[in-house]
XYZ file of C-alpha atoms in Angstrom:
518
model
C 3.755 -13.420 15.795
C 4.353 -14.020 19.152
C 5.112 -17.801 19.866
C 2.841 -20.226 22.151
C 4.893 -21.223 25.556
C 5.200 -24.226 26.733
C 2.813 -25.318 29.726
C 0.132 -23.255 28.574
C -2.471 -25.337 29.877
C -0.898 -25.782 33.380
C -0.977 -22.041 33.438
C -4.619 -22.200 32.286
C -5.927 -24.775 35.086
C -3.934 -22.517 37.865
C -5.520 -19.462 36.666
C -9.123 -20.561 36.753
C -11.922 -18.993 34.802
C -12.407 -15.213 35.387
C -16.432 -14.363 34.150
C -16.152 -10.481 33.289
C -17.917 -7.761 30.351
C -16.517 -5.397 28.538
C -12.826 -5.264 28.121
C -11.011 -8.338 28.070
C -8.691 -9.664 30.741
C -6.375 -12.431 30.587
C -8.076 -15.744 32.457
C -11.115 -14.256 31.250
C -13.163 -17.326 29.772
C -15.394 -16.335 26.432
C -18.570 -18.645 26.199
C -17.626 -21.114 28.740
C -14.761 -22.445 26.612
C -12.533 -20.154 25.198
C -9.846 -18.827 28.064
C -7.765 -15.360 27.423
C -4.266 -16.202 27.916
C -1.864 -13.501 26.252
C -3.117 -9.919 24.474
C -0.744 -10.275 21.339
C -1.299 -7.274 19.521
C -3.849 -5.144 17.260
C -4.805 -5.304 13.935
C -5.296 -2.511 11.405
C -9.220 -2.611 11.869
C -8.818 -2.033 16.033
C -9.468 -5.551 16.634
C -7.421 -7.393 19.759
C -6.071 -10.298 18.745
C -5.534 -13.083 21.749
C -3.620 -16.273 22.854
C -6.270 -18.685 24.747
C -7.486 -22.308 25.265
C -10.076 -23.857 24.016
C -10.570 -25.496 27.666
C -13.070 -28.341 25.895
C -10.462 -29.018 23.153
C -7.167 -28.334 25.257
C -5.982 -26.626 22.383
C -4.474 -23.690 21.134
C -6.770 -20.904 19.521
C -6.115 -17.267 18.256
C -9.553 -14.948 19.694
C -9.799 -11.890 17.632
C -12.097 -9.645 19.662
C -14.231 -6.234 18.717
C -15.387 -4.431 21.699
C -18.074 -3.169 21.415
C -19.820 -5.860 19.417
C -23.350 -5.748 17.823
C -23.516 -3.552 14.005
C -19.731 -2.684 14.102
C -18.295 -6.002 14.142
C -21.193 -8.037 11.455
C -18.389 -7.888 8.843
C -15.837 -9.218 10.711
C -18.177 -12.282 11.825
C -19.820 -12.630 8.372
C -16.449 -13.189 6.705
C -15.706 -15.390 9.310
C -18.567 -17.686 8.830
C -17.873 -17.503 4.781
C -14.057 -18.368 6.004
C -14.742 -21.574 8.166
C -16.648 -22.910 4.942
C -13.468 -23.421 2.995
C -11.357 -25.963 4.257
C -7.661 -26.119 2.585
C -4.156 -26.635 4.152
C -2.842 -22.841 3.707
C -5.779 -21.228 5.100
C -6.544 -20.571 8.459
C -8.822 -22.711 10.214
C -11.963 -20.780 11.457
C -13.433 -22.289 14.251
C -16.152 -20.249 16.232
C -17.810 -16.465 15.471
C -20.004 -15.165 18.733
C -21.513 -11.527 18.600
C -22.784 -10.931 22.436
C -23.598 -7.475 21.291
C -21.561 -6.003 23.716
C -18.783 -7.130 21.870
C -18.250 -9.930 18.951
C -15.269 -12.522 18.764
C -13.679 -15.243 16.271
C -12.134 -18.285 17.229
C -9.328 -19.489 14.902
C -6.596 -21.696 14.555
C -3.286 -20.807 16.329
C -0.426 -20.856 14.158
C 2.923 -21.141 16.251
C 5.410 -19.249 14.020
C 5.506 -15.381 12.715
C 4.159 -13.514 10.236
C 5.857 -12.513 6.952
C 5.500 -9.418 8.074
C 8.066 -10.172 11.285
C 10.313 -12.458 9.585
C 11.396 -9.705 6.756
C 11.806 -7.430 9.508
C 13.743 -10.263 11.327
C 15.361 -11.095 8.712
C 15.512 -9.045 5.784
C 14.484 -9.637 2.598
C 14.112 -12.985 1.616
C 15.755 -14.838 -1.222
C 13.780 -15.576 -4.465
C 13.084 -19.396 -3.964
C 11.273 -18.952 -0.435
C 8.934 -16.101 -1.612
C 8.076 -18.189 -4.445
C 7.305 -20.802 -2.290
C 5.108 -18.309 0.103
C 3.475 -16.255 -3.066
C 2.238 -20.293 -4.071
C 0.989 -21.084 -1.190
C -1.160 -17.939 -0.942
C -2.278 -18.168 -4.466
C -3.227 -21.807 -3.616
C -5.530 -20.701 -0.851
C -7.197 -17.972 -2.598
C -8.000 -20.594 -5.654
C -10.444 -22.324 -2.948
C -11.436 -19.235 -1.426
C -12.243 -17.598 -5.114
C -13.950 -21.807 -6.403
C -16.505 -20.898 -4.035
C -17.299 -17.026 -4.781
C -16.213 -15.203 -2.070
C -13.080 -13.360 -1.869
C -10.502 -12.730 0.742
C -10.227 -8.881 1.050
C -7.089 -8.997 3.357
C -4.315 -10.348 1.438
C -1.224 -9.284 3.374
C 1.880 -9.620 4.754
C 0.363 -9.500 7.969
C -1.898 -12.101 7.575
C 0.132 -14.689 5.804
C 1.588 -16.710 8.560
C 4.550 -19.170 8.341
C 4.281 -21.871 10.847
C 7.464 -22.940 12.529
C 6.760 -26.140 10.582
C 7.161 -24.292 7.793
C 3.431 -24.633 6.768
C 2.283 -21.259 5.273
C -1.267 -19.884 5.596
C -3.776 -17.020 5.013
C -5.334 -15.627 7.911
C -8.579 -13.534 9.013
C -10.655 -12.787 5.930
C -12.168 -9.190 5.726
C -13.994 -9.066 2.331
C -16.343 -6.102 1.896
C -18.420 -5.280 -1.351
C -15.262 -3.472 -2.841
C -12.906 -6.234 -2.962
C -12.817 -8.815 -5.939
C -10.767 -11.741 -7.013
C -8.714 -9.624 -8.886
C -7.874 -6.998 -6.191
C -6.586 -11.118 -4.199
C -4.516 -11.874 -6.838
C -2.862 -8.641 -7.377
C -1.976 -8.326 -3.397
C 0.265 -11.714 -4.293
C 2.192 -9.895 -6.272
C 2.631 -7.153 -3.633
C 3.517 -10.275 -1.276
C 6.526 -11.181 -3.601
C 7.526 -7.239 -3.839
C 7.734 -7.286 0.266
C 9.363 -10.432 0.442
C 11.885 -9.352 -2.213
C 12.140 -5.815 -1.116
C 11.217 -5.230 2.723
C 8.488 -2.599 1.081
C 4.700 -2.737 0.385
C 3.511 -0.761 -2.656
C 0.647 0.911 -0.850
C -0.960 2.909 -4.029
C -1.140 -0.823 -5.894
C -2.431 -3.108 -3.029
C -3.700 -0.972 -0.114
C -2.289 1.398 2.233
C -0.017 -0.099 5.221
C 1.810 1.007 7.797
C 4.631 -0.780 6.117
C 6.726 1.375 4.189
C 6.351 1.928 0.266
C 7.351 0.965 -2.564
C 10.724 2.766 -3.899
C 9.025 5.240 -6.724
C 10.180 7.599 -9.732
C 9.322 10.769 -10.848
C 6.360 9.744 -12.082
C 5.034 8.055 -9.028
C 5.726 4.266 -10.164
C 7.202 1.752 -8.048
C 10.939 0.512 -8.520
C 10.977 -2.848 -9.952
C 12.653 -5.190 -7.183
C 15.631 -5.730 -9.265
C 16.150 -2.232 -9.314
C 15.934 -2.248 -5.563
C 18.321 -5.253 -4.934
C 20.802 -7.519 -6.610
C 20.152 -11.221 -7.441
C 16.292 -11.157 -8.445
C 15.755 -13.128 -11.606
C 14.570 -10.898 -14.720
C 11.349 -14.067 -14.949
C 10.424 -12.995 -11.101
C 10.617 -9.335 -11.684
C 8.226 -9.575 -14.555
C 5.735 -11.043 -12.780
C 5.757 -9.033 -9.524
C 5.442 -5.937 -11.932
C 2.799 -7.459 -14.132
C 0.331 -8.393 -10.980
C 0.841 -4.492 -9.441
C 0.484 -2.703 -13.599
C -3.571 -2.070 -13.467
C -2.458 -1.921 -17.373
C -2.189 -5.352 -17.627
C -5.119 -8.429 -16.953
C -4.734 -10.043 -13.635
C -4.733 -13.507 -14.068
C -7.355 -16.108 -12.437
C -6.241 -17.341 -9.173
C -5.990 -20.931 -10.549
C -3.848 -19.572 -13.145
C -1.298 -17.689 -10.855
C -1.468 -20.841 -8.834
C 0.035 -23.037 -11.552
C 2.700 -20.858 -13.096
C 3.855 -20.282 -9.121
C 4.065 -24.153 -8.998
C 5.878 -24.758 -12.213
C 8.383 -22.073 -10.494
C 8.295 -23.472 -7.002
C 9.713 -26.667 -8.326
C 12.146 -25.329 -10.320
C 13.132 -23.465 -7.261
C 13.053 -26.869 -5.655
C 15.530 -28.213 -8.281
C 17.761 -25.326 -8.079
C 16.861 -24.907 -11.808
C 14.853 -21.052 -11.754
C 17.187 -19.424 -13.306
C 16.445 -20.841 -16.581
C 12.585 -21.489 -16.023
C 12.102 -19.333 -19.203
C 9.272 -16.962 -20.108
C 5.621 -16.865 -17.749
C 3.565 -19.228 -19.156
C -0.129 -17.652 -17.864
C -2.917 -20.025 -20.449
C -5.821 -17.975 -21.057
C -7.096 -19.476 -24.119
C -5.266 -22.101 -26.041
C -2.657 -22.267 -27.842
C 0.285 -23.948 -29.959
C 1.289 -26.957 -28.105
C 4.677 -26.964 -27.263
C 5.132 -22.987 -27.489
C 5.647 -20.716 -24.355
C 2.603 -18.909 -24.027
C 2.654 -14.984 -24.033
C 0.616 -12.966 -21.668
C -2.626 -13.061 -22.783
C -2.960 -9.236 -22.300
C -0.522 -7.889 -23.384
C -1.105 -9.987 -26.859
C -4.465 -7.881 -26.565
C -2.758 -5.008 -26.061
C -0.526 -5.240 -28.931
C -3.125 -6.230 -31.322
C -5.545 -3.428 -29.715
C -2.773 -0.984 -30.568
C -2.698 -2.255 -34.432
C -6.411 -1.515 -34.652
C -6.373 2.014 -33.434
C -3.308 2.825 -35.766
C -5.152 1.471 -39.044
C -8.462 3.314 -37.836
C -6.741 6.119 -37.293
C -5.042 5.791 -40.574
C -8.400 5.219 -42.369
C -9.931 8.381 -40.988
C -6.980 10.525 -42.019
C -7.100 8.466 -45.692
C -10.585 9.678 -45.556
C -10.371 12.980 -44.687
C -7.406 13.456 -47.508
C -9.855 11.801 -50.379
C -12.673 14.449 -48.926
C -10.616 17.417 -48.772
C -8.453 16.943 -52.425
C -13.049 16.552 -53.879
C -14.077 19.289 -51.365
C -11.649 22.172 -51.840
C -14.126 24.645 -50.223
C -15.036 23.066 -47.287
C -14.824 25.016 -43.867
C -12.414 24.865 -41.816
C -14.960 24.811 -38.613
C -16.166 21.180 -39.654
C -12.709 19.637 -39.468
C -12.101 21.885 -36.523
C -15.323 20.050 -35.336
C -14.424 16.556 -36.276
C -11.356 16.786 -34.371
C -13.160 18.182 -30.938
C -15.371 15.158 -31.341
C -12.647 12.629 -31.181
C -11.289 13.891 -27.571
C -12.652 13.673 -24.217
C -14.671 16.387 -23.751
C -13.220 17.043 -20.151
C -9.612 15.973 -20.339
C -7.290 16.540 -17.169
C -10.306 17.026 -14.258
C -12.187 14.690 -12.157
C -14.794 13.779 -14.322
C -12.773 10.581 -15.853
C -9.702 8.607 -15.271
C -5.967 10.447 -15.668
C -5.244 10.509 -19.418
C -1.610 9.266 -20.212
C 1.380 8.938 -17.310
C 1.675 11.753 -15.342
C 3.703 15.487 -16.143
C 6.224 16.835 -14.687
C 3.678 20.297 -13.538
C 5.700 23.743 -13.837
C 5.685 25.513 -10.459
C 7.248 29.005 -9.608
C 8.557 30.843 -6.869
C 4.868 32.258 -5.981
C 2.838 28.756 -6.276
C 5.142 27.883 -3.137
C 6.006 29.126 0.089
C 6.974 27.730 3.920
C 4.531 26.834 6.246
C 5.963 27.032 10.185
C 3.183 26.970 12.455
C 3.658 29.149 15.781
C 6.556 29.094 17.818
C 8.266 29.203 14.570
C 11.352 31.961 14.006
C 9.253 32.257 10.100
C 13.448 32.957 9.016
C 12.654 30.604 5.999
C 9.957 32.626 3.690
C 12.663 33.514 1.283
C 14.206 30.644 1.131
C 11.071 28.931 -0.597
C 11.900 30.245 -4.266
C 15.344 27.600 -4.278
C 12.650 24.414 -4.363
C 11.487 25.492 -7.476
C 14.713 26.928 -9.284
C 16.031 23.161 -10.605
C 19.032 23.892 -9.289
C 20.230 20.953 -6.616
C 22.899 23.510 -5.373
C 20.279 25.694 -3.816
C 18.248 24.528 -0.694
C 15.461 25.357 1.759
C 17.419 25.188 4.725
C 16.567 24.093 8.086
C 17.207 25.208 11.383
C 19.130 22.734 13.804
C 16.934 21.279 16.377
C 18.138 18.974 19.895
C 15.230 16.854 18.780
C 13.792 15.075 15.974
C 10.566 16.621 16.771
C 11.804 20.119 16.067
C 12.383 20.032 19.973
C 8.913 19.827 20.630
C 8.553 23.404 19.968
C 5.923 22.871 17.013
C 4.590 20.347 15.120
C 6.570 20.976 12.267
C 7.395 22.695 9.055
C 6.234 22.422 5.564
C 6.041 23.617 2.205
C 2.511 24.983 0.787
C 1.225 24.278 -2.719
C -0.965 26.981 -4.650
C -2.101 25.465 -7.922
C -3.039 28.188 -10.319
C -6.633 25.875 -10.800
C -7.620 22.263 -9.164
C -5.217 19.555 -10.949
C -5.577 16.037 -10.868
C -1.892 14.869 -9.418
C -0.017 11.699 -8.847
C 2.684 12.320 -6.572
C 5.255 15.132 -5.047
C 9.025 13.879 -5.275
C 11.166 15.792 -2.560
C 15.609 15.773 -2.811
C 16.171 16.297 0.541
C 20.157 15.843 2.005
C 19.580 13.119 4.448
C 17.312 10.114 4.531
C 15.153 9.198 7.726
C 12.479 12.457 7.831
C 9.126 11.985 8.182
C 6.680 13.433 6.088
C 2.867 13.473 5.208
C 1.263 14.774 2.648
C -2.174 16.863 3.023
C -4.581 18.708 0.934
C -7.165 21.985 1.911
C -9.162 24.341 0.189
C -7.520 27.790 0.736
C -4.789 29.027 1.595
C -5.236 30.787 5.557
C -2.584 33.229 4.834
C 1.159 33.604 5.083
C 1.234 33.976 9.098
C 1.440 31.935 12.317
C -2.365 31.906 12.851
C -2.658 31.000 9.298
C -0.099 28.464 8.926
C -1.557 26.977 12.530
C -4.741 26.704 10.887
C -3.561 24.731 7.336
C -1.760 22.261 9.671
C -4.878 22.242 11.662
C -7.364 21.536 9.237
C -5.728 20.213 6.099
C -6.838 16.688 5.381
C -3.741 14.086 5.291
C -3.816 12.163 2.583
C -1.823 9.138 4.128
C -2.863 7.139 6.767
C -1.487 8.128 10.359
C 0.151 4.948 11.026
C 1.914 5.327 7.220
C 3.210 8.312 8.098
C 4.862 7.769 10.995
C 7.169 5.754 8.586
C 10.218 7.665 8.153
C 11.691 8.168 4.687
C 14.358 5.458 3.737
C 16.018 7.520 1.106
C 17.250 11.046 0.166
C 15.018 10.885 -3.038
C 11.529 10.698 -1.828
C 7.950 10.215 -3.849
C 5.064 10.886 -1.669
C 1.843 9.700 -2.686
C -1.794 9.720 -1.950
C -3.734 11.721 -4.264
C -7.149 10.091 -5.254
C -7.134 9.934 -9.698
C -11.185 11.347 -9.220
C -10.267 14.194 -7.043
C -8.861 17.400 -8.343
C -6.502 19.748 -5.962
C -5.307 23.083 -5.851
C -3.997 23.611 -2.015
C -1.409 21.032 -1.416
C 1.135 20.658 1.828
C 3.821 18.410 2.357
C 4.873 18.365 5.878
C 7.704 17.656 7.722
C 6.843 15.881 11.509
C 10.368 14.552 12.477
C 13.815 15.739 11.426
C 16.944 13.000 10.746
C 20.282 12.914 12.542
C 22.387 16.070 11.619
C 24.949 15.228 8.725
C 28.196 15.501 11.221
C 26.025 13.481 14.059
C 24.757 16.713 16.128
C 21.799 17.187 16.133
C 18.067 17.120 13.826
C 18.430 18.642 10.319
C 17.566 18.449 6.938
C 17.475 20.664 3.742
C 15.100 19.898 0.942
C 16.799 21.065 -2.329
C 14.245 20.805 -4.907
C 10.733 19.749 -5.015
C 8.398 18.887 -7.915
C 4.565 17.860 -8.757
C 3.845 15.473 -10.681
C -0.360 15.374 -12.201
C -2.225 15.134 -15.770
C-alpha cells in the first residue's frame, strides 16, 4: 500500500481546491472537504482507490471512488454504511459514503503501512507466529462484524492491512446476499495459507489474481507443509480444516479464541507444543482437549450408516432364506431405489472425489489458430499415451507471446457426453507458461478458421486477471469448472511460452495431460 509522505498538508494548502465532474483529478476537492491527493491503485470491483485530506479534519483519509455513481455503486455505499456501524480496533474506520449519482465515494481511514498482499510479495512468506498473529486479528474483527448480523464479504489478503505500527485491520466491506459468516471465516484460513505459502486457494475462498493454491491430481490444494518446511503439523490442520467444505466452519468467536490461545503461545515461543485445536462447540469433559466437533459428527454419522446398512442386508438375508421364490426384479428394484437417480450430471452435487477420466488419441487434438504452421496435429496422440517420454512439442518462438504471430496454441477436449469435471493437470518441461482454461459447445472443426473461432468464442473459465498468472511449476492443475455444470468441449490454452531450457528462446513441451471429473 503505498505509504503517506510527509508534508502532505503543505502540499494540500499549495495546491488549492480544484471543483471538477466526472473523472477524478488530484487537488480535486469531493464535498467541500475531502481533497484528491495521490491515485493509489484499483481494486478488483473497478473502484479507484485515493490518498486525500480531510481539509476540516487535517487528516489522512483513503477515498474509494465509483464513477459513474447512482444504481452501480448502492452496494458499495450500503456496506459502507453497515461498516461505519461497527467500531473495533482491527477494522477499518468508515467515515463518510456520498452517491452524487454521477459517481459515489467512501471515506475511510488511512492506514500508513502495506497490505498482506505486498508484504508476502516483499517479503516472502511469512513465518508461522506472525500469520497467527494476522489470522487473530482478522478473526477478531469479523466476531464484531458477524455480533451484529452482517457479514464482511471481502475477506482478503488485499484488504487486510498491517499498519507500520504494526496494528492489523480489515478493510472495505463488500457483502452481497451470497456471502455468509461462514464463507468470513473460511477466507481466514485462506489468509494463513497465503501468508504461509505466497498462494491463494482460489476454488476454496474466491478467485484472485493471486496465484493458486499448489493442487494434486485430484484438484485439492497442497497442504502448506507440503509446500514449505517449518510449518507446525497444529497450524497445518487448521488452515486445511477452514478450506475442507467437508468439515463445519467454526463460529467466528470460536476461531477467535483458539487463534488467541495460539497467538500467545507464539508470544511465549511455546507453539510448538500448543497441542491439539481445541474448537468448543458443545461441552465437554473438563480438563480434556476437545476434538473437532465435526468431525466427531462425522465419525459417529459414519457408524450409523454402516449398522443401517448392515440391518438392511440382515434383512434382506432373513427375507430371502423365507422367500426362496422371490423375483429377482424386486431386489433389482430395491437396490435402484437406494441411489441417486441421476448420479454423475448436473442435477446434484459431484458424488465421491473426483476420477481420473480415460481419454484417447481421438477425444484430443491441437488447436493453433491462424498464422499457425498446424505441424503439431500428430503430435496430439503422445498427451494421452501415459508415457512421460513422449511429448507435444513446441515450436521455438523469439517471444513469449509466440512472437506475436497468434494468440496461442492449445489442446481441444471432445468428451464422448457432457461430464461434470474438477480439474485438468498438465506435465509440461518448464515452469512459467501461462495458461487458461475454457469451455464451448462444439467443436468448429480441425482448421485455422475453426480453431480461430474456438479461441474466439470459447468461454474462459478463469478470470482474466488469474490468468495472466504464469504457472509456478512443471506439474500444473488448472481449475475452474462449476460442480452444477456439465461439459463436453473443453480447451486448455497456452497464451505465453517460458524461457527455452538452454536460455534461447520461448518453449515448452507438454508431455502428458489428464481430466479429472465424477
Amino acid at each position: 500500500m503505498t505509504q503517506v509522505g510527509e508534508g502532505h498538508e503543505t502540499a494540500a494548502d499549495e495546491a488549492g481546491p480544484v471543483l471538477t465532474f466526472g473523472e477524478p483529478a488530484a487537488g480535486e476537492v469531493l464535498a467541500e472537504r475531502y481533497q484528491l491527493e495521490q491515485h493509489v491503485n484499483n481494486d478488483s470491483a473497478g473502484r479507484q482507490v485515493w490518498r486525500g485530506i480531510d481539509v476540516v479534519l487535517r487528516r489522512s483519509v483513503a477515498v474509494v471512488l465509483r464513477h459513474p455513481g447512482g444504481d452501480s455503486a448502492t452496494e458499495m455505499l450500503q456496506a459502507a454504511v453497515a461498516a461505519s456501524r461497527v467500531i473495533h480496533p482491527n477494522l477499518v474506520g468508515v467515515y463518510d459514503a456520498i452517491d452524487e449519482q454521477q459517481r459515489a465515494y467512501v471515506v475511510r481511514e488511512w492506514v500508513d503501512g502495506e497490505s498482506l498482499r505486498d508484504l508476502v510479495a516483499t517479503e516472502g512468506p511469512l513465518d508461522p507466529a506472525r500469520a497467527i498473529a494476522i489470522a487473530h486479528s482478522v478473526a477478531d474483527a469479523l466476531t464484531a462484524v458477524h455480533a451484529t448480523g452482517m457479514v464482511h464479504g471481502n475477506v482478503h489478503p488485499g484488504t487486510t492491512l498491517i499498519g507500520d505500527d504494526g496494528r492489523v485491520v480489515l478493510a472495505d466491506a463488500r457483502a452481497d446476499a451470497a456471502d455468509s459468516p461462514e464463507a468470513d471465516v473460511r477466507s481466514v484460513g485462506g489468509l494463513l495459507y497465503f501468508a504461509l505459502t505466497g498462494r491463494w486457494p482460489h476454488a476454496e475462498t474466491g478467485r484472485s489474481a493471486l496465484p493458486d493454491a499448489n493442487r494434486d491430481s485430484t484438484g485439492s490444494p497442497a497442504a502448506p507443509r507440503q509446500v514449505r518446511a517449518g510449518i507446525p503439523a497444529y497450524l497445518d490442520d487448521l488452515t486445511m480444516d477452514l478450506l475442507d467444505r467437508r468439515v463445519a466452519a467454526p463460529a467466528a468467536e470460536a476461531l477467535t479464541a483458539e487463534l488467541g490461545r495460539l497467538d500467545a503461545a507464539a508470544e511465549d515461543e511455546e507453539y510448538e507444543e500448543v497441542g491439539p485445536l481445541r474448537f468448543v462447540q458443545s461441552g465437554g469433559v473438563p480438563g480434556e482437549p476437545a476434538r473437532s466437533a465435526p468431525k466427531i459428527l462425522l465419525g459417529v454419522g459414519a457408524l450409523v450408516v454402516i449398522a443401517v446398512i448392515g440391518l438392511i442386508f440382515g434383512i434382506r438375508a432373513i427375507n430371502g432364506s423365507s422367500t426362496p421364490n422371490a423375483s429377482s426384479s424386486t431386489s433389482a428394484q430395491a437396490d435402484t431405489n437406494t441411489q441417486p437417480s441421476d448420479a454423475g450430471t448436473a442435477s446434484g452435487a459431484p458424488l465421491g472425489e473426483p476420477q481420473k477420466i480415460p481419454l484417447t488419441a481421438d477425444m484430443v487434438r491441437i488447436v493453433d489458430p491462424p498464422d499457425g504452421g498446424r505441424k503439431d496435429g500428430e503430435e496430439a496422440k503422445f498427451l494421452v499415451d501415459g508415457d512421460d517420454k513422449t511429448a507435444w512439442k513446441m515450436s521455438f518462438f523469439n517471444q513469449p507471446n509466440f512472437g506475436g504471430i497468434k494468440k496461442g496454441m492449445g489442446v481441444l477436449i471432445h468428451l464422448d457426453k457432457p461430464r461434470q469435471l474438477s480439474s485438468v493437470k498438465l506435465s509440461l518441461s518448464a515452469p512459467g507458461a501461462t495458461i487458461d482454461l475454457r469451455y464451448g459447445t462444439k467443436d468448429f472443426g480441425d482448421s485455422s478458421k475453426g480453431d480461430e473461432e474456438a479461441v474466439a468464442k470459447y468461454v474462459k473459465l478463469t478470470d482474466a486477471d488469474a490468468a495472466d498468472v504464469p504457472t509456478a511449476g512443471e506439474q500444473v492443475s488448472l481449475i475452474g469448472f462449476d460442480p452444477a455444470q456439465t461439459y463436453e468441449y473443453v480447451l486448455v490454452f497456452i497464451t505465453k511460452l517460458p524461457p527455452n531450457e538452454d536460455g534461447q528462446g520461448y518453449k515448452v513441451n507438454v508431455n502428458e495431460l489428464e481430466l479429472y471429473g465424477y
